[in-house]
Amino acid sequence: SNINPQKYYWRQKKGELFSTIQKIKLLKIKNLTYNKIKKPTRIEKSKIYGYKNNHRYNIIITKVQKSVNKKKARKGKIFGKNTNHGSLKRKKNINLMNKALKRILKKFKPMKVVGAYWINEDKRYRYYEIILIK
């Protein structure tokens, strides 16, 4: 059977090979945030969104902080009943990918977003690749 190695690689996210390669790629990505790159890292994903290799399409890498929405407590502790004591694990209303898209649209105003997809993540940040068209 003909297995596309690119698709197979991205589907095995729990494997050792995937994690080691991702760690190496992460070192390159950290320097490239909010920068245009020539070729997409996930070619099969970008083709799904209609990416073509010409001058109208731009690919940008962004990072978004995976922060915990921590409750601000005065005097360092939370007063009141037990129901209000949860300071961590509060969910934000906005998706991290949507947050990345908003930031990109502020920076590159005349362009339109064609698609966005996940590339990598570490303890602090999640990295996305965004396809823009002029």
XYZ file of C-alpha atoms in Angstrom, residues 34 62-69 91-107 113 116 124-126 128 130:
33
model
C 5.958 36.765 13.070
C 3.125 32.965 14.907
C 3.322 31.966 18.529
C 0.633 32.311 21.173
C 1.225 31.971 24.875
C -0.560 29.068 26.516
C -1.313 30.992 29.666
C -3.515 29.861 32.501
C -6.375 32.267 33.033
C -11.405 28.495 30.617
C -10.979 31.410 28.245
C -13.696 32.197 25.752
C -11.279 32.598 22.828
C -9.453 29.837 20.998
C -5.634 30.115 20.808
C -5.714 29.834 17.009
C -8.231 32.684 16.777
C -5.981 34.744 19.025
C -3.093 34.153 16.601
C -5.289 35.127 13.624
C -6.321 38.409 15.273
C -2.700 39.339 15.927
C -1.678 38.569 12.364
C -4.524 40.601 10.874
C -3.431 43.610 12.947
C 0.104 43.327 11.658
C -6.527 34.822 5.906
C -4.219 28.362 9.714
C 4.942 28.080 27.170
C 3.893 28.692 23.544
C 1.843 27.136 20.772
C 0.760 28.211 14.213
C -1.027 31.112 8.825
